[in-house]
Coordinates of C-alpha atoms in Angstrom, one line a residue:
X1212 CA 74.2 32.2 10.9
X1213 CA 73.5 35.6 10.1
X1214 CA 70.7 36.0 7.3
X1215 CA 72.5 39.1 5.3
X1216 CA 75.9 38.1 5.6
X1217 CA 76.0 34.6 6.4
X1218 CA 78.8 35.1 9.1
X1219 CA 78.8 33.1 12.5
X1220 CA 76.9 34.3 15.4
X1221 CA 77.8 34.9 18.7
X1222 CA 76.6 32.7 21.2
X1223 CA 74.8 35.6 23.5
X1224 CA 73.0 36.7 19.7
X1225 CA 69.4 35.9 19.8
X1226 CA 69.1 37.8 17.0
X1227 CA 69.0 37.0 13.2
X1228 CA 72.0 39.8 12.3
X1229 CA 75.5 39.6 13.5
X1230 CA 76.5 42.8 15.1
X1231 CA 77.6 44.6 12.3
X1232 CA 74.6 43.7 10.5
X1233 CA 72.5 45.0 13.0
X1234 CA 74.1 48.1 13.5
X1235 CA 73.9 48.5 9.9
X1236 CA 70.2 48.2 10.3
X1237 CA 69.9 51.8 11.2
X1238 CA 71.1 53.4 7.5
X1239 CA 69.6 52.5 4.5
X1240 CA 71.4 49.9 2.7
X1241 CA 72.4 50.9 -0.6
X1242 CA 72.5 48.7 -3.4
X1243 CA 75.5 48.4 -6.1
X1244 CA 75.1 49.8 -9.8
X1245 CA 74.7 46.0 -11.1
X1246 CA 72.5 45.0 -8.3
X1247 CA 69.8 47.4 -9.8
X1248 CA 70.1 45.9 -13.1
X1249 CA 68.8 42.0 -11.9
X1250 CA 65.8 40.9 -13.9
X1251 CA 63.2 41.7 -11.2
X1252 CA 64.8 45.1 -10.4
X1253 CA 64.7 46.0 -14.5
X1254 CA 61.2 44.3 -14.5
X1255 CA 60.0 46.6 -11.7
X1256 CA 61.0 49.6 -13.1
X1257 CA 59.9 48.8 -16.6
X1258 CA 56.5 49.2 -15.3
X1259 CA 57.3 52.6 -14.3
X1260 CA 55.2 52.0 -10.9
X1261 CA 57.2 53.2 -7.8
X1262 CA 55.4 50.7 -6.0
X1263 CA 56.4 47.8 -7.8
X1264 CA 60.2 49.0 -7.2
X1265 CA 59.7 49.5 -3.5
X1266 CA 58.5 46.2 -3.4
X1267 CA 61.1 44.9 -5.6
X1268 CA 63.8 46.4 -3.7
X1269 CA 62.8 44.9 -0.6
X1270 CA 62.7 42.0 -2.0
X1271 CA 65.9 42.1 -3.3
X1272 CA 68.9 39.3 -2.7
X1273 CA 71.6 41.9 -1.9
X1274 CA 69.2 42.6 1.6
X1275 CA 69.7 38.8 3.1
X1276 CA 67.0 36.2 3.3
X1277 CA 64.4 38.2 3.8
X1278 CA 63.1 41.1 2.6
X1279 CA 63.7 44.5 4.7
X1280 CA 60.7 45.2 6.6
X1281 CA 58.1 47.7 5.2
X1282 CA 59.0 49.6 8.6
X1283 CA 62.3 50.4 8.1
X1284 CA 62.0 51.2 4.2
X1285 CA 58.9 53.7 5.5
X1286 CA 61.2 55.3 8.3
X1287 CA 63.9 56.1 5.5
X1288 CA 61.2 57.6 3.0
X1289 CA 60.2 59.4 5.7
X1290 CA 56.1 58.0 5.6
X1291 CA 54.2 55.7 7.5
X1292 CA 53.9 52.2 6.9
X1293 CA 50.6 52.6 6.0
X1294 CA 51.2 54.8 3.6
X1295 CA 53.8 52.3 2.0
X1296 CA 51.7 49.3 1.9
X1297 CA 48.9 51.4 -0.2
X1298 CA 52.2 52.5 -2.3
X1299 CA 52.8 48.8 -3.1
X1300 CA 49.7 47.2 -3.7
X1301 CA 49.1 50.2 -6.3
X1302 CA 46.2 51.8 -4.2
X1303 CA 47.8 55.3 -4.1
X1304 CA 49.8 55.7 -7.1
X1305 CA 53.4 58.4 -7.2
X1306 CA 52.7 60.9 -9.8
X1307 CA 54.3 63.8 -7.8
X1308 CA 57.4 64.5 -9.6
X1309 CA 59.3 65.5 -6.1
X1310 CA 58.4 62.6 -4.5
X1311 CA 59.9 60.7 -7.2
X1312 CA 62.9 62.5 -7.5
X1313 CA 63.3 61.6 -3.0
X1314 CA 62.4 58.3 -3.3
X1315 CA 65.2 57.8 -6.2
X1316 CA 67.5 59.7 -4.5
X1317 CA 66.7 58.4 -1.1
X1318 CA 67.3 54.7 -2.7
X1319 CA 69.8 56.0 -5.1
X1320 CA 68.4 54.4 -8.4
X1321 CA 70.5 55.0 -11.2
X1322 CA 69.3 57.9 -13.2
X1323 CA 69.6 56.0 -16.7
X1324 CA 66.7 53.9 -15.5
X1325 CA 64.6 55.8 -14.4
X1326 CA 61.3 57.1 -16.4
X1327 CA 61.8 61.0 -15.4
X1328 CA 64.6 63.4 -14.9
X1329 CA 66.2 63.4 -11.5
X1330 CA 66.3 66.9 -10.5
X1331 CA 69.9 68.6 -9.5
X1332 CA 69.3 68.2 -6.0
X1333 CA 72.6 66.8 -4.1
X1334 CA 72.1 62.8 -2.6
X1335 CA 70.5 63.1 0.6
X1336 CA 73.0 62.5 3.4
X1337 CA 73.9 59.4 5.6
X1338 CA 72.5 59.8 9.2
X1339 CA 75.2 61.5 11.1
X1340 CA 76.6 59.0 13.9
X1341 CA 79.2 59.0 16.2
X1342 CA 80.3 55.8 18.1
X1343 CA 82.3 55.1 21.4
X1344 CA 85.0 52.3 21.7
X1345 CA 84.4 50.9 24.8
X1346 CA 87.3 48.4 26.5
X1347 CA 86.2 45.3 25.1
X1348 CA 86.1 46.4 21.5
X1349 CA 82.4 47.1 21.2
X1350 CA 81.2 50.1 19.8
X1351 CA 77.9 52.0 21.3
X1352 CA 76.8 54.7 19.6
X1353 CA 76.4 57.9 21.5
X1354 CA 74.4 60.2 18.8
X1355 CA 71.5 59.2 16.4
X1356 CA 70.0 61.0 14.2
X1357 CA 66.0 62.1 14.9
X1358 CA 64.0 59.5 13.8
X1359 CA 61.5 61.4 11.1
X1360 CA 58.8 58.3 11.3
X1361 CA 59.0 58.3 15.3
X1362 CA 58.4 62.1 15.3
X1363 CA 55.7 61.8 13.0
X1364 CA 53.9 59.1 15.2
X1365 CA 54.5 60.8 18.2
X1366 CA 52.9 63.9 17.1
X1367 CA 50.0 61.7 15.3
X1368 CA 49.1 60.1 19.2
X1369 CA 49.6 63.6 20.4
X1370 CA 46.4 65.1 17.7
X1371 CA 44.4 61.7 18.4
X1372 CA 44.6 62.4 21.7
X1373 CA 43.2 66.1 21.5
X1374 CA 40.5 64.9 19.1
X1375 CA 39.0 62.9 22.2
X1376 CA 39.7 66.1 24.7
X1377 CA 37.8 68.0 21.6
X1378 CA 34.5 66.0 22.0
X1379 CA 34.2 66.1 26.1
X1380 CA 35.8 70.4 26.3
X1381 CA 35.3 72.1 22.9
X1382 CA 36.5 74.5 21.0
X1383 CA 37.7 77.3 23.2
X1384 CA 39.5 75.4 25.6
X1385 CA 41.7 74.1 22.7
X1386 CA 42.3 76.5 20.0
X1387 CA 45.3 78.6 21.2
X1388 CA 46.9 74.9 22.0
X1389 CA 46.2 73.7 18.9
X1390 CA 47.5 77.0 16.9
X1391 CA 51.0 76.7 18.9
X1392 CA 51.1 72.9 17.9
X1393 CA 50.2 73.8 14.4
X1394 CA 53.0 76.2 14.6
X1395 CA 55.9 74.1 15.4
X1396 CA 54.4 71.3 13.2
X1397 CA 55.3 74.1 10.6
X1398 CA 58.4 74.7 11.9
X1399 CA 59.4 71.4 11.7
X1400 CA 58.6 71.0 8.1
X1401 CA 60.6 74.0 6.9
X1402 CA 63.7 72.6 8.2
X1403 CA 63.7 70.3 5.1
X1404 CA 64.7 67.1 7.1
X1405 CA 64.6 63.5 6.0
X1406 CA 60.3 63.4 6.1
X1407 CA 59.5 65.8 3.9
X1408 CA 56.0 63.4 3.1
X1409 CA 55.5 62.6 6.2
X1410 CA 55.2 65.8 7.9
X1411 CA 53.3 67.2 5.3
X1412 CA 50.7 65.1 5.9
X1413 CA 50.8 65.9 9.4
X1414 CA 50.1 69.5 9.1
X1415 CA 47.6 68.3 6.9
X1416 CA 45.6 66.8 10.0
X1417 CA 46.1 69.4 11.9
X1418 CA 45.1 72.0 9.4
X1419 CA 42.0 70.3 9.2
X1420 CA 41.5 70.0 13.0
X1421 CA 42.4 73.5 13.3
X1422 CA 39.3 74.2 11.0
X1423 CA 36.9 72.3 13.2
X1424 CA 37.9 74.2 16.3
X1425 CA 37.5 77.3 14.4
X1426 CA 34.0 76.5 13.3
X1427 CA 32.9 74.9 16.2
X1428 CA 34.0 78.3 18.1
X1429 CA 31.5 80.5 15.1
X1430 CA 34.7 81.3 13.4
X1431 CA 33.7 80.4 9.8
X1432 CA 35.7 82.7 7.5
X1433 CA 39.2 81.0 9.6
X1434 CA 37.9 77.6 9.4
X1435 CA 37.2 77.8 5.5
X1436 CA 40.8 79.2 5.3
X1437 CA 42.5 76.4 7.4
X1438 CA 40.4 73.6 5.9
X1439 CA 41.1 75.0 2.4
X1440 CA 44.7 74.6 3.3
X1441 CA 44.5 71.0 4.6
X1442 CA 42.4 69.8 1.4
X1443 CA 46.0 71.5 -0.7
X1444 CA 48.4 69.5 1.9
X1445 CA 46.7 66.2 1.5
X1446 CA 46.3 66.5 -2.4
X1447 CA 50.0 67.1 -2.6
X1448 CA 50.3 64.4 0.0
X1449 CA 48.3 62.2 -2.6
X1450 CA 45.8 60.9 0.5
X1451 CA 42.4 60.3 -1.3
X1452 CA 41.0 59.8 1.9
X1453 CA 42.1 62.7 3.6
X1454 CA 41.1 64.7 0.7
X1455 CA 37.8 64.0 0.5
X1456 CA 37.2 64.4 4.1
X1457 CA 38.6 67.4 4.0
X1458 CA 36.1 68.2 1.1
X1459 CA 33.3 66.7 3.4
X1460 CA 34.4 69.3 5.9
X1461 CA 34.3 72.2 3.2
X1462 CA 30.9 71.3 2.3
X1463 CA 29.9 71.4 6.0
X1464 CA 31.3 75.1 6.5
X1465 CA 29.6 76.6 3.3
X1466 CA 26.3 75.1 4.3
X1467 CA 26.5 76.8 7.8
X1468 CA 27.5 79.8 5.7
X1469 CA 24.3 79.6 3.8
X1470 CA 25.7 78.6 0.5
X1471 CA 23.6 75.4 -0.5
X1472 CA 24.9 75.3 -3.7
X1473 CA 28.3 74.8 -3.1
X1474 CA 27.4 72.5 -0.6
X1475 CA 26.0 70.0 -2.9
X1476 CA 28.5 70.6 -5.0
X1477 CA 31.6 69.7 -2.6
X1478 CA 29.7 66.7 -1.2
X1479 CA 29.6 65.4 -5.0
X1480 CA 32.9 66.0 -5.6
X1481 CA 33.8 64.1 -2.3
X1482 CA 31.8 61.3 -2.7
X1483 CA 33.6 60.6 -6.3
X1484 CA 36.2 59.8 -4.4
X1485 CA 38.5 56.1 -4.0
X1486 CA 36.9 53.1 -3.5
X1487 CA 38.8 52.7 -0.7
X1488 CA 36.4 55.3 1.3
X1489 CA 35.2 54.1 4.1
X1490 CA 31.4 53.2 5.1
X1491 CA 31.4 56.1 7.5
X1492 CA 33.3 58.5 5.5
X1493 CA 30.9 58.0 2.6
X1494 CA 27.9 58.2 5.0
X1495 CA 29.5 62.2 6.1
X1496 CA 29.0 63.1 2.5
X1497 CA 25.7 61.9 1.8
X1498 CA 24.4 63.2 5.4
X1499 CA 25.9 67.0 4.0
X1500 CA 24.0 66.0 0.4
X1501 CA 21.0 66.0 2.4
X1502 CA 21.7 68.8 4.2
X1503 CA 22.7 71.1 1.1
X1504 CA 19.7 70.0 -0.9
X1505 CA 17.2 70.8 2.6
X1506 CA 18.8 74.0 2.2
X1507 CA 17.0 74.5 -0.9
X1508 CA 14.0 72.6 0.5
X1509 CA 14.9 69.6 -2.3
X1510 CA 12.7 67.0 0.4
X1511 CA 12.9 64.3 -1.9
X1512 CA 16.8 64.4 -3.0
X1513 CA 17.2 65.2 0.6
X1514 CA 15.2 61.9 1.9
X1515 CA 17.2 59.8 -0.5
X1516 CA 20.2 60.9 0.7
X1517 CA 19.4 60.4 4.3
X1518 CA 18.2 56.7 2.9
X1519 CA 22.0 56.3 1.7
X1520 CA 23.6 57.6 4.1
X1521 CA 21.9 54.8 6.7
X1522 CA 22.6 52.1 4.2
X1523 CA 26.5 53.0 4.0
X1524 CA 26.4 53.2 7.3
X1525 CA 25.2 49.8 8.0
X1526 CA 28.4 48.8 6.8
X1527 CA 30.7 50.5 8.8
X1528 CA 32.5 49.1 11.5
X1529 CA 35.0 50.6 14.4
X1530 CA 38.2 51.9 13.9
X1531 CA 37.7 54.8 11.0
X1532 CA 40.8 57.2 12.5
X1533 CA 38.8 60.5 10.3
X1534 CA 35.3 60.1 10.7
X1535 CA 35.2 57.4 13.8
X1536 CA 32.7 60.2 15.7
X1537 CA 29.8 59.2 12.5
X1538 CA 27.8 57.2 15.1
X1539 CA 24.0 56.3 14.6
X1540 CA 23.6 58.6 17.3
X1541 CA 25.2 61.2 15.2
X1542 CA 23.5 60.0 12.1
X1543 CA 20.2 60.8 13.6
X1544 CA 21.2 64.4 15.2
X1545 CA 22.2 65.3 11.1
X1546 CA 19.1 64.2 9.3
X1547 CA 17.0 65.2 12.4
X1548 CA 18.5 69.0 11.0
X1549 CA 18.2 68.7 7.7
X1550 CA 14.7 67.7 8.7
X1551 CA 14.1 70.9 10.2
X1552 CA 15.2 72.9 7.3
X1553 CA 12.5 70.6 5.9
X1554 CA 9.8 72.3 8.0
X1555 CA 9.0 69.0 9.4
X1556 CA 10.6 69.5 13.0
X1557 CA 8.1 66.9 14.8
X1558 CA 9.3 64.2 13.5
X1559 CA 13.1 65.9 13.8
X1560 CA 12.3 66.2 17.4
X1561 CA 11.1 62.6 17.7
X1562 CA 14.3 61.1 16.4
X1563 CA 16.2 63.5 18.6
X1564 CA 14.3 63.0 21.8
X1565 CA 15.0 59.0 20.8
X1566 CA 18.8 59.4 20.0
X1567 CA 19.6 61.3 23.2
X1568 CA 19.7 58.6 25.9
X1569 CA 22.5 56.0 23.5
X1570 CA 24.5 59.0 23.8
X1571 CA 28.0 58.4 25.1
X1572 CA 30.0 60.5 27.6
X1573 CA 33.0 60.9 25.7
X1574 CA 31.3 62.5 22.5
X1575 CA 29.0 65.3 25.4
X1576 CA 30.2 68.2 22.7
X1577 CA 27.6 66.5 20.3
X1578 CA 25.1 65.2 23.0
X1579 CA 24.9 69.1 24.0
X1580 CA 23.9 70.1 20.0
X1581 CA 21.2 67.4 20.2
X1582 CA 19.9 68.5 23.4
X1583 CA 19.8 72.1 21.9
X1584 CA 18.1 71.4 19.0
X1585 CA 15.6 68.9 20.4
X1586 CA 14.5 72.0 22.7
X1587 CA 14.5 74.6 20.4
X1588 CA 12.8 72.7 18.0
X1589 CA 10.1 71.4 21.0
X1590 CA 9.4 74.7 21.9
X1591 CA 8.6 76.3 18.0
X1592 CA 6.7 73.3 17.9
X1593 CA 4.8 73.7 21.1
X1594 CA 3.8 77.1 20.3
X1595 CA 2.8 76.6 16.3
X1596 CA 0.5 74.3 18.1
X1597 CA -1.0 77.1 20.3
X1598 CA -2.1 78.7 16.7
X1599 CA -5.6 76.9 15.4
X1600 CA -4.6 75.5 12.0
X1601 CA -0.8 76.6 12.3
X1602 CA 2.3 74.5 12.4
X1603 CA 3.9 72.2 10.0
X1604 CA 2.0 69.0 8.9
X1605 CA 3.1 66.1 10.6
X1606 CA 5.9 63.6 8.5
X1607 CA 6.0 61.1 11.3
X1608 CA 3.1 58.9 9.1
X1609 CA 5.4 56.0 8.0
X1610 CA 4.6 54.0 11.3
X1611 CA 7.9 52.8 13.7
X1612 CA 10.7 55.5 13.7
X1613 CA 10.0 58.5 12.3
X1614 CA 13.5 59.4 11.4
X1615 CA 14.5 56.6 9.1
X1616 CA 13.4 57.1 6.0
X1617 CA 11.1 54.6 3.9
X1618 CA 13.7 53.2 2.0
X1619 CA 11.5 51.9 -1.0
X1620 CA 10.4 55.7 -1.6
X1621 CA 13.3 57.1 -1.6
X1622 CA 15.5 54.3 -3.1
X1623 CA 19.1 55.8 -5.4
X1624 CA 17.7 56.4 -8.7
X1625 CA 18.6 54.3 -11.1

């Protein structure tokens, strides 16, 4: 029996639809004026939460037995599944008026109970299909329309996989890809479509990655610009945690531009973020506190920075898709420089020297920094010593590694 209809199966039908049914699958299905007015549809939208209505519509009788997969409902909103489930369980909250006005229209929600004004736009249209009749009565379709969540995804395993090809090659090898990709991602966004969301927050990665190329190759006035513009595309995206990483990356740019202040002050703002930031996204900011306040030789707001930063990052695991690269290894190579701007680059060449060998191939872009650093810092070193009574007093005194900090000295204040 099928579970939206209730009609007879075939016998060849392992699946739970009837064929109708299932070729219904592929448009949204639309509910009746009075189905929107049942107590847990009126309930939903009482509480003037677009999550609770997503979830509600789902959920509603009208769809079968069972609620319509968070999939499909994401592929017609034109976001990621991802992106839905944090809509639903009230993590990241619609406030956006235009996203309001899609998702209404998308679902076509009556306007009388709704909370804000729809705006004049025209209903968005049904996919465009055309099917063939064959001899038997069966109709296949021969046109579908692009599917916006599919694109989205493919272009997503496309940037991961130029992020890996990032951290063997560098830069200069990938920016003039990069800017052609983040050309027709723009392109593909102007056309309007049926993901207006979802391709937003695409460009929005790539923006951002665009900026670290840009950086990475000495660029620094483009990879404020682009970076700027991904921190605006995710805010109007409304992803927290691609907005503060974006802000992490800001801070990172104006302290290699010599502007301490600003620095701290982005780091701050970045690390006021969600509480669903992650372990190694929190550790980013505080390792860019540290740096912004060794800029201003701050040691002991620096130190307790570092301290945090190594106790949020004890609770990080794998799988962190924006700051995965924030390895101990990596951890180490960022404090080691803020220790150098410290005037303490024994011990910064200590921790370096120790880092170098858990290095892994794939990240050789930051295995090369390390390597640079350790020497130039081995070689000031070596010749301050050269000078009777010059060079920086040792800070290697707390016994076992030099690079972690004493964490009873330099413990948050209160």
């Amino acid at each position: 029996m099928c579970i939206r209809c209730g009609g007879r199966l075939a016998r060849d039908n392992d699946d739970e639809l009837c064929g109708p049914c299932a070729r219904g699958r592929e448009r949204l299905p639309r509910l009746e004026p009075a189905q929107w007015r049942t107590e847990d549809m009126r309930n939903a939208l009482l509480t003037r939460e677009f999550g609770e209505v997503l979830r509600a519509w789902r959920r509603h009788p009208a769809h079968g037995g069972r609620p319509v997969p968070q999939i499909d409902l994401a592929g017609w909103l034109g976001i990621t599944q991802g992106q839905l489930s944090r809509i639903e369980s009230g993590r990241n909250r619609v406030r956006d008026l235009d996203k309001l006005n899609w998702y209404a229209r998308t679902l076509g929600i009556p306007a009388e109970l709704l909370w804000f004004e729809l705006d004049g736009a025209d209903d968005p249209a049904p996919p465009v299909t055309r099917d063939l009749e064959l001899g038997n009565g069966a109709l296949v379709p021969t046109t579908a329309p692009l599917s916006s969540s599919l694109l989205v995804e493919s272009f997503s395993r496309v940037l991961e996989q130029y992020v890996r090809t990032d951290r063997v090659a560098g830069a200069h090898r990938l920016l003039p890809i990069i800017t052609q990709q983040m050309r027709y991602v723009d392109q593909l966004d102007e056309t309007g479509g049926s993901a207006p969301m979802g391709l937003q927050l695409l460009r929005a990665r790539f923006a951002e990655f665009l900026g670290w190329l840009h950086q990475d190759a000495g660029n620094l006035p483009a990879a404020s610009e682009w970076t700027r513009r991904a921190a605006t595309l995710a805010g109007e995206c409304g992803d927290e945690r691609l907005q503060s990483y974006t802000l992490v990356r800001q801070s990172n740019i104006a302290a290699e531009s010599g502007n301490p202040s600003a620095a701290i002050d982005l780091a701050r703002v970045a690390l006021r973020a969600p509480s669903n930031l992650s372990p190694r996204l929190r550790t980013l900011g505080l390792l860019q506190l540290a740096h912004g306040h060794a800029l201003r030789r701050e040691r002991g707001e620096s130190d307790r920075a570092i301290g945090q930063a190594w106790d949020s990052a004890a609770d990080s695991a794998a799988g962190d898709d924006l700051a995965g690269y924030c390895t101990p290894e990596f951890i180490r190579m960022e404090a080691a420089h803020s220790w150098v701007q410290l005037g303490k680059p024994e011990a910064a060449e200590e921790a370096l020297l120790k880092a170098l060998p858990l290095w892994q191939v794939e990240d050789r872009r930051d295995l090369g920094r390390g390597l640079a650093l350790a020497g130039g810092r081995a070689g000031a070193h070596r010749a301050s010593r050269a000078v009777p009574g010059g060079g920086p007093a040792r800070a290697g005194d707390r016994g076992g590694d030099p690079f972690q900090p004493d964490h009873a000295a330099i413990a948050p204040a209160a």
